């Protein structure tokens, strides 16, 4: 069965530094998609970045990048040059290929606090 | 551009009372639709999904039901609320009904439910 695990409950960093958060997943499928979402204080959930399992290159979008280590079933999120507004809860999620209407399985989230 | 709107934004209800939460998607034909539930400080738990009008699949029922009366509308309801129903309910859509998509979800603003 699918499983997504985020072991870091919370991380505190200073503004303009880099934060890294971990995510480990379990799947029996050879094709899958990995996502990171951000939930703001208002509850809004925003898509950040995606990694397709068949791609070897780490995805990068703006100041978000991924550290995809397929042999370790690991997909870390790296945020560089953090800003106060990066303070949020970050969720890792996974979808197996060919799942039809089944949606994403989410981890438990990592709360990031960015201080000035 | 696609928009997703949930209503109401927040509800305070008594145990045993009925509930109806709604979600409307505009600008996208035949999307997959999903209901997620989030306990305070918790992860996102998928409840239901629908890949077409009139068809809804249950993932975790929690004494709730869902319906899709129109292509762009998804309803979550129950006749008798429990204390355990409190939380944040999120509607989401993804490209569908094909299973070839990545499964990337786009979320509504959420509905906060407090059951007393």
PDB file of C-alpha atoms in Angstrom:
ATOM      1  CA  UNK A   1       0.000   0.000   0.000  1.00  0.00           C
ATOM      2  CA  UNK A   2       1.014   3.585  -0.545  1.00  0.00           C
ATOM      3  CA  UNK A   3       2.504   5.519   2.332  1.00  0.00           C
ATOM      4  CA  UNK A   4       4.088   8.938   2.665  1.00  0.00           C
ATOM      5  CA  UNK A   5       6.138   9.818   5.749  1.00  0.00           C
ATOM      6  CA  UNK A   6       7.371  13.212   6.887  1.00  0.00           C
ATOM      7  CA  UNK A   7       9.325  12.791  10.102  1.00  0.00           C
ATOM      8  CA  UNK A   8      10.123  16.468  10.735  1.00  0.00           C
ATOM      9  CA  UNK A   9       7.249  18.042  12.624  1.00  0.00           C
ATOM     10  CA  UNK A  10       8.612  21.580  12.569  1.00  0.00           C
ATOM     11  CA  UNK A  11      11.623  23.558  11.383  1.00  0.00           C
ATOM     12  CA  UNK A  12      12.670  27.092  12.302  1.00  0.00           C
ATOM     13  CA  UNK A  13      15.012  29.092  10.092  1.00  0.00           C
ATOM     14  CA  UNK A  14      16.217  32.643   9.667  1.00  0.00           C
ATOM     15  CA  UNK A  15      15.102  34.660   6.705  1.00  0.00           C
ATOM     16  CA  UNK A  16      17.260  34.410   3.555  1.00  0.00           C
ATOM     17  CA  UNK A  17      18.671  31.025   4.541  1.00  0.00           C
ATOM     18  CA  UNK A  18      17.975  27.603   3.050  1.00  0.00           C
ATOM     19  CA  UNK A  19      15.572  25.079   4.539  1.00  0.00           C
ATOM     20  CA  UNK A  20      15.435  21.409   3.662  1.00  0.00           C
ATOM     21  CA  UNK A  21      12.636  19.050   4.586  1.00  0.00           C
ATOM     22  CA  UNK A  22      12.408  15.310   4.168  1.00  0.00           C
ATOM     23  CA  UNK A  23       9.818  12.940   2.772  1.00  0.00           C
ATOM     24  CA  UNK A  24       9.982   9.182   2.338  1.00  0.00           C
ATOM     25  CA  UNK A  25       7.407   7.225   0.383  1.00  0.00           C
ATOM     26  CA  UNK A  26       6.381   3.629  -0.147  1.00  0.00           C
ATOM     27  CA  UNK A  27       4.903   2.269  -3.343  1.00  0.00           C
ATOM     28  CA  UNK A  28       4.766  -0.960  -5.278  1.00  0.00           C
ATOM     29  CA  UNK A  29       4.300   0.831  -8.550  1.00  0.00           C
ATOM     30  CA  UNK A  30       7.087   1.520 -11.050  1.00  0.00           C
ATOM     31  CA  UNK A  31       5.432   4.754 -12.170  1.00  0.00           C
ATOM     32  CA  UNK A  32       4.362   7.424  -9.740  1.00  0.00           C
ATOM     33  CA  UNK A  33       4.217  11.156  -9.176  1.00  0.00           C
ATOM     34  CA  UNK A  34       5.458  13.073  -6.153  1.00  0.00           C
ATOM     35  CA  UNK A  35       4.225  16.493  -5.096  1.00  0.00           C
ATOM     36  CA  UNK A  36       4.877  19.187  -2.553  1.00  0.00           C
ATOM     37  CA  UNK A  37       2.086  21.454  -1.413  1.00  0.00           C
ATOM     38  CA  UNK A  38       2.074  24.400   0.953  1.00  0.00           C
ATOM     39  CA  UNK A  39      -0.754  25.234   3.340  1.00  0.00           C
ATOM     40  CA  UNK A  40      -0.853  28.846   4.493  1.00  0.00           C
ATOM     41  CA  UNK A  41      -2.257  30.138   7.765  1.00  0.00           C
ATOM     42  CA  UNK A  42      -5.597  30.817   6.070  1.00  0.00           C
ATOM     43  CA  UNK A  43      -5.865  27.134   5.129  1.00  0.00           C
ATOM     44  CA  UNK A  44      -5.216  27.672   1.450  1.00  0.00           C
ATOM     45  CA  UNK A  45      -3.361  24.769  -0.148  1.00  0.00           C
ATOM     46  CA  UNK A  46      -1.035  25.693  -2.966  1.00  0.00           C
ATOM     47  CA  UNK A  47       0.795  23.365  -5.348  1.00  0.00           C
ATOM     48  CA  UNK A  48       4.546  24.020  -5.344  1.00  0.00           C
ATOM     49  CA  UNK A  49       6.425  21.439  -7.376  1.00  0.00           C
ATOM     50  CA  UNK A  50       6.194  17.935  -8.869  1.00  0.00           C
ATOM     51  CA  UNK A  51       8.624  15.117  -9.598  1.00  0.00           C
ATOM     52  CA  UNK A  52       7.748  12.371 -12.073  1.00  0.00           C
ATOM     53  CA  UNK A  53       9.315   9.051 -11.079  1.00  0.00           C
ATOM     54  CA  UNK A  54      10.711   8.351 -14.544  1.00  0.00           C
ATOM     55  CA  UNK A  55      12.666  11.621 -14.636  1.00  0.00           C
ATOM     56  CA  UNK A  56      16.201  11.555 -13.304  1.00  0.00           C
ATOM     57  CA  UNK A  57      16.604  15.331 -13.122  1.00  0.00           C
ATOM     58  CA  UNK A  58      15.523  17.058  -9.942  1.00  0.00           C
ATOM     59  CA  UNK A  59      12.613  19.420 -10.518  1.00  0.00           C
ATOM     60  CA  UNK A  60      13.130  23.125  -9.847  1.00  0.00           C
ATOM     61  CA  UNK A  61      10.548  25.900  -9.760  1.00  0.00           C
ATOM     62  CA  UNK A  62      11.589  29.357  -8.620  1.00  0.00           C
ATOM     63  CA  UNK A  63      13.251  29.046  -5.220  1.00  0.00           C
ATOM     64  CA  UNK A  64      11.869  25.521  -4.721  1.00  0.00           C
ATOM     65  CA  UNK A  65      13.869  22.477  -5.747  1.00  0.00           C
ATOM     66  CA  UNK A  66      13.673  18.762  -5.090  1.00  0.00           C
ATOM     67  CA  UNK A  67      16.245  16.208  -4.022  1.00  0.00           C
ATOM     68  CA  UNK A  68      14.900  13.019  -5.599  1.00  0.00           C
ATOM     69  CA  UNK A  69      16.700   9.885  -4.451  1.00  0.00           C
ATOM     70  CA  UNK A  70      14.781   7.054  -6.055  1.00  0.00           C
ATOM     71  CA  UNK A  71      16.799   4.153  -4.549  1.00  0.00           C
ATOM     72  CA  UNK A  72      16.006   5.560  -1.098  1.00  0.00           C
ATOM     73  CA  UNK A  73      12.363   6.352  -1.973  1.00  0.00           C
ATOM     74  CA  UNK A  74      13.074   9.877  -0.835  1.00  0.00           C
ATOM     75  CA  UNK A  75      11.879  13.244  -2.148  1.00  0.00           C
ATOM     76  CA  UNK A  76      13.219  16.194  -0.190  1.00  0.00           C
ATOM     77  CA  UNK A  77      12.107  19.792  -0.676  1.00  0.00           C
ATOM     78  CA  UNK A  78      14.678  22.583  -0.624  1.00  0.00           C
ATOM     79  CA  UNK A  79      13.685  26.219  -0.290  1.00  0.00           C
ATOM     80  CA  UNK A  80      16.488  28.686  -0.891  1.00  0.00           C
ATOM     81  CA  UNK A  81      16.577  32.358   0.117  1.00  0.00           C
ATOM     82  CA  UNK A  82      13.612  31.895   2.425  1.00  0.00           C
ATOM     83  CA  UNK A  83      11.193  34.737   3.034  1.00  0.00           C
ATOM     84  CA  UNK A  84       8.810  35.391   5.902  1.00  0.00           C
ATOM     85  CA  UNK A  85       5.912  34.384   3.673  1.00  0.00           C
ATOM     86  CA  UNK A  86       7.415  30.913   3.294  1.00  0.00           C
ATOM     87  CA  UNK A  87       6.194  30.234   6.822  1.00  0.00           C
ATOM     88  CA  UNK A  88       3.585  27.523   6.323  1.00  0.00           C
ATOM     89  CA  UNK A  89       2.895  23.813   6.594  1.00  0.00           C
ATOM     90  CA  UNK A  90       4.472  21.803   3.797  1.00  0.00           C
ATOM     91  CA  UNK A  91       2.926  18.531   2.680  1.00  0.00           C
ATOM     92  CA  UNK A  92       4.523  15.837   0.595  1.00  0.00           C
ATOM     93  CA  UNK A  93       2.128  13.733  -1.496  1.00  0.00           C
ATOM     94  CA  UNK A  94       2.217  10.840  -3.914  1.00  0.00           C
ATOM     95  CA  UNK A  95       0.057   9.405  -6.649  1.00  0.00           C
ATOM     96  CA  UNK A  96       0.660   6.062  -8.242  1.00  0.00           C
ATOM     97  CA  UNK A  97       0.227   5.853 -11.993  1.00  0.00           C
ATOM     98  CA  UNK A  98      -2.868   4.179 -13.402  1.00  0.00           C
ATOM     99  CA  UNK A  99      -4.911   4.815 -10.312  1.00  0.00           C
ATOM    100  CA  UNK A 100      -7.944   6.197 -12.105  1.00  0.00           C
ATOM    101  CA  UNK A 101      -9.922   8.418  -9.800  1.00  0.00           C
ATOM    102  CA  UNK A 102      -7.807   7.743  -6.749  1.00  0.00           C
ATOM    103  CA  UNK A 103      -6.139  10.919  -5.604  1.00  0.00           C
ATOM    104  CA  UNK A 104      -3.037  11.890  -3.714  1.00  0.00           C
ATOM    105  CA  UNK A 105      -1.858  10.374  -0.474  1.00  0.00           C
ATOM    106  CA  UNK A 106      -0.442  13.030   1.823  1.00  0.00           C
ATOM    107  CA  UNK A 107       2.185  13.005   4.536  1.00  0.00           C
ATOM    108  CA  UNK A 108       1.589  14.527   7.942  1.00  0.00           C
ATOM    109  CA  UNK A 109       3.221  17.837   7.081  1.00  0.00           C
ATOM    110  CA  UNK A 110       6.201  19.887   8.254  1.00  0.00           C
ATOM    111  CA  UNK A 111       5.637  23.306   9.784  1.00  0.00           C
ATOM    112  CA  UNK A 112       8.240  25.840   8.684  1.00  0.00           C
ATOM    113  CA  UNK A 113       8.706  29.065  10.595  1.00  0.00           C
ATOM    114  CA  UNK A 114      10.858  31.768   9.007  1.00  0.00           C
ATOM    115  CA  UNK A 115      12.088  34.503  11.330  1.00  0.00           C
ATOM    116  CA  UNK A 116      13.474  37.911  10.362  1.00  0.00           C
TER     117      UNK A 116
ATOM    118  CA  UNK B   1      -8.836  29.984 -16.129  1.00  0.00           C
ATOM    119  CA  UNK B   2     -10.278  27.378 -13.823  1.00  0.00           C
ATOM    120  CA  UNK B   3     -11.764  28.438 -10.511  1.00  0.00           C
ATOM    121  CA  UNK B   4     -12.986  26.350  -7.636  1.00  0.00           C
ATOM    122  CA  UNK B   5     -15.284  27.735  -4.990  1.00  0.00           C
ATOM    123  CA  UNK B   6     -16.451  26.146  -1.769  1.00  0.00           C
ATOM    124  CA  UNK B   7     -19.358  27.088   0.431  1.00  0.00           C
ATOM    125  CA  UNK B   8     -19.906  27.881   3.207  1.00  0.00           C
ATOM    126  CA  UNK B   9     -16.565  29.216   4.372  1.00  0.00           C
ATOM    127  CA  UNK B  10     -17.330  28.207   7.946  1.00  0.00           C
ATOM    128  CA  UNK B  11     -20.123  26.536   9.881  1.00  0.00           C
ATOM    129  CA  UNK B  12     -20.845  25.996  13.551  1.00  0.00           C
ATOM    130  CA  UNK B  13     -23.337  23.179  13.994  1.00  0.00           C
ATOM    131  CA  UNK B  14     -24.828  21.130  16.774  1.00  0.00           C
ATOM    132  CA  UNK B  15     -24.264  17.403  17.187  1.00  0.00           C
ATOM    133  CA  UNK B  16     -27.052  15.524  15.431  1.00  0.00           C
ATOM    134  CA  UNK B  17     -27.859  18.313  13.003  1.00  0.00           C
ATOM    135  CA  UNK B  18     -27.595  17.921   9.213  1.00  0.00           C
ATOM    136  CA  UNK B  19     -24.789  19.293   7.082  1.00  0.00           C
ATOM    137  CA  UNK B  20     -24.294  20.162   3.460  1.00  0.00           C
ATOM    138  CA  UNK B  21     -21.033  21.495   2.019  1.00  0.00           C
ATOM    139  CA  UNK B  22     -20.684  22.435  -1.608  1.00  0.00           C
ATOM    140  CA  UNK B  23     -18.060  22.925  -4.246  1.00  0.00           C
ATOM    141  CA  UNK B  24     -18.275  24.370  -7.757  1.00  0.00           C
ATOM    142  CA  UNK B  25     -15.634  24.236 -10.464  1.00  0.00           C
ATOM    143  CA  UNK B  26     -15.733  26.656 -13.351  1.00  0.00           C
ATOM    144  CA  UNK B  27     -13.679  26.636 -16.527  1.00  0.00           C
ATOM    145  CA  UNK B  28     -12.969  22.919 -16.645  1.00  0.00           C
ATOM    146  CA  UNK B  29     -15.076  20.279 -18.335  1.00  0.00           C
ATOM    147  CA  UNK B  30     -15.460  16.825 -16.759  1.00  0.00           C
ATOM    148  CA  UNK B  31     -12.860  17.129 -14.020  1.00  0.00           C
ATOM    149  CA  UNK B  32     -12.192  14.493 -11.387  1.00  0.00           C
ATOM    150  CA  UNK B  33     -13.516  15.843  -8.100  1.00  0.00           C
ATOM    151  CA  UNK B  34     -12.433  15.018  -4.578  1.00  0.00           C
ATOM    152  CA  UNK B  35     -13.360  15.694  -0.973  1.00  0.00           C
ATOM    153  CA  UNK B  36     -10.619  15.766   1.629  1.00  0.00           C
ATOM    154  CA  UNK B  37     -10.905  16.192   5.399  1.00  0.00           C
ATOM    155  CA  UNK B  38      -8.270  17.663   7.657  1.00  0.00           C
ATOM    156  CA  UNK B  39      -8.378  17.531  11.438  1.00  0.00           C
ATOM    157  CA  UNK B  40      -6.806  20.517  13.182  1.00  0.00           C
ATOM    158  CA  UNK B  41      -3.050  20.177  12.758  1.00  0.00           C
ATOM    159  CA  UNK B  42      -3.478  16.968  10.807  1.00  0.00           C
ATOM    160  CA  UNK B  43      -2.882  15.561   7.382  1.00  0.00           C
ATOM    161  CA  UNK B  44      -5.294  15.532   4.463  1.00  0.00           C
ATOM    162  CA  UNK B  45      -7.474  12.457   4.329  1.00  0.00           C
ATOM    163  CA  UNK B  46      -9.286  11.658   1.107  1.00  0.00           C
ATOM    164  CA  UNK B  47     -12.988  10.968   1.658  1.00  0.00           C
ATOM    165  CA  UNK B  48     -14.631  10.657  -1.767  1.00  0.00           C
ATOM    166  CA  UNK B  49     -13.903  11.058  -5.425  1.00  0.00           C
ATOM    167  CA  UNK B  50     -15.963  11.328  -8.564  1.00  0.00           C
ATOM    168  CA  UNK B  51     -14.869  10.946 -12.153  1.00  0.00           C
ATOM    169  CA  UNK B  52     -18.258  11.663 -13.715  1.00  0.00           C
ATOM    170  CA  UNK B  53     -21.716  13.033 -12.966  1.00  0.00           C
ATOM    171  CA  UNK B  54     -23.789  10.785 -10.756  1.00  0.00           C
ATOM    172  CA  UNK B  55     -20.889   8.528  -9.766  1.00  0.00           C
ATOM    173  CA  UNK B  56     -19.116   8.852  -6.449  1.00  0.00           C
ATOM    174  CA  UNK B  57     -16.632   6.470  -4.874  1.00  0.00           C
ATOM    175  CA  UNK B  58     -16.016   6.343  -1.158  1.00  0.00           C
ATOM    176  CA  UNK B  59     -12.496   6.110   0.225  1.00  0.00           C
ATOM    177  CA  UNK B  60     -13.229   6.753   3.891  1.00  0.00           C
ATOM    178  CA  UNK B  61     -16.855   7.387   4.769  1.00  0.00           C
ATOM    179  CA  UNK B  62     -16.758   8.820   8.297  1.00  0.00           C
ATOM    180  CA  UNK B  63     -20.601   8.697   8.302  1.00  0.00           C
ATOM    181  CA  UNK B  64     -20.680  11.190   5.436  1.00  0.00           C
ATOM    182  CA  UNK B  65     -21.998  10.940   1.904  1.00  0.00           C
ATOM    183  CA  UNK B  66     -21.184  12.740  -1.315  1.00  0.00           C
ATOM    184  CA  UNK B  67     -22.990  13.401  -4.550  1.00  0.00           C
ATOM    185  CA  UNK B  68     -22.194  14.922  -7.913  1.00  0.00           C
ATOM    186  CA  UNK B  69     -25.477  16.272  -9.285  1.00  0.00           C
ATOM    187  CA  UNK B  70     -23.827  18.280 -12.061  1.00  0.00           C
ATOM    188  CA  UNK B  71     -20.523  18.125 -13.926  1.00  0.00           C
ATOM    189  CA  UNK B  72     -19.231  21.163 -12.063  1.00  0.00           C
ATOM    190  CA  UNK B  73     -20.689  20.513  -8.618  1.00  0.00           C
ATOM    191  CA  UNK B  74     -19.733  18.246  -5.732  1.00  0.00           C
ATOM    192  CA  UNK B  75     -21.724  18.026  -2.492  1.00  0.00           C
ATOM    193  CA  UNK B  76     -20.729  16.569   0.869  1.00  0.00           C
ATOM    194  CA  UNK B  77     -23.465  15.889   3.379  1.00  0.00           C
ATOM    195  CA  UNK B  78     -24.709  14.031   6.405  1.00  0.00           C
ATOM    196  CA  UNK B  79     -28.034  13.853   8.200  1.00  0.00           C
ATOM    197  CA  UNK B  80     -26.495  13.676  11.682  1.00  0.00           C
ATOM    198  CA  UNK B  81     -23.276  15.367  12.617  1.00  0.00           C
ATOM    199  CA  UNK B  82     -20.872  13.874  15.138  1.00  0.00           C
ATOM    200  CA  UNK B  83     -18.262  15.698  17.201  1.00  0.00           C
ATOM    201  CA  UNK B  84     -15.617  13.867  15.172  1.00  0.00           C
ATOM    202  CA  UNK B  85     -16.793  15.617  12.010  1.00  0.00           C
ATOM    203  CA  UNK B  86     -15.184  18.854  13.114  1.00  0.00           C
ATOM    204  CA  UNK B  87     -12.327  19.937  10.913  1.00  0.00           C
ATOM    205  CA  UNK B  88     -11.464  21.493   7.592  1.00  0.00           C
ATOM    206  CA  UNK B  89     -13.074  20.165   4.440  1.00  0.00           C
ATOM    207  CA  UNK B  90     -11.377  20.684   1.129  1.00  0.00           C
ATOM    208  CA  UNK B  91     -12.726  20.149  -2.340  1.00  0.00           C
ATOM    209  CA  UNK B  92     -10.240  19.577  -5.141  1.00  0.00           C
ATOM    210  CA  UNK B  93     -10.174  18.822  -8.831  1.00  0.00           C
ATOM    211  CA  UNK B  94      -7.758  17.167 -11.212  1.00  0.00           C
ATOM    212  CA  UNK B  95      -7.682  16.413 -14.900  1.00  0.00           C
ATOM    213  CA  UNK B  96      -9.918  13.492 -15.651  1.00  0.00           C
ATOM    214  CA  UNK B  97     -11.403  11.020 -16.176  1.00  0.00           C
ATOM    215  CA  UNK B  98      -8.349   9.480 -17.841  1.00  0.00           C
ATOM    216  CA  UNK B  99      -5.938   7.704 -15.570  1.00  0.00           C
ATOM    217  CA  UNK B 100      -2.981   8.988 -17.557  1.00  0.00           C
ATOM    218  CA  UNK B 101      -2.777  12.323 -15.809  1.00  0.00           C
ATOM    219  CA  UNK B 102      -0.297  13.105 -13.062  1.00  0.00           C
ATOM    220  CA  UNK B 103      -3.097  13.461 -10.546  1.00  0.00           C
ATOM    221  CA  UNK B 104      -2.074  16.986  -9.596  1.00  0.00           C
ATOM    222  CA  UNK B 105      -4.769  18.474  -7.403  1.00  0.00           C
ATOM    223  CA  UNK B 106      -6.120  22.003  -7.327  1.00  0.00           C
ATOM    224  CA  UNK B 107      -7.826  22.872  -4.061  1.00  0.00           C
ATOM    225  CA  UNK B 108     -10.677  25.133  -3.074  1.00  0.00           C
ATOM    226  CA  UNK B 109     -10.472  27.536  -0.159  1.00  0.00           C
ATOM    227  CA  UNK B 110     -11.916  25.010   2.266  1.00  0.00           C
ATOM    228  CA  UNK B 111     -14.849  24.967   4.672  1.00  0.00           C
ATOM    229  CA  UNK B 112     -14.195  25.004   8.387  1.00  0.00           C
ATOM    230  CA  UNK B 113     -16.689  22.958  10.368  1.00  0.00           C
ATOM    231  CA  UNK B 114     -17.081  23.129  14.127  1.00  0.00           C
ATOM    232  CA  UNK B 115     -19.458  20.658  15.725  1.00  0.00           C
ATOM    233  CA  UNK B 116     -20.553  21.444  19.288  1.00  0.00           C
TER     234      UNK B 116
END
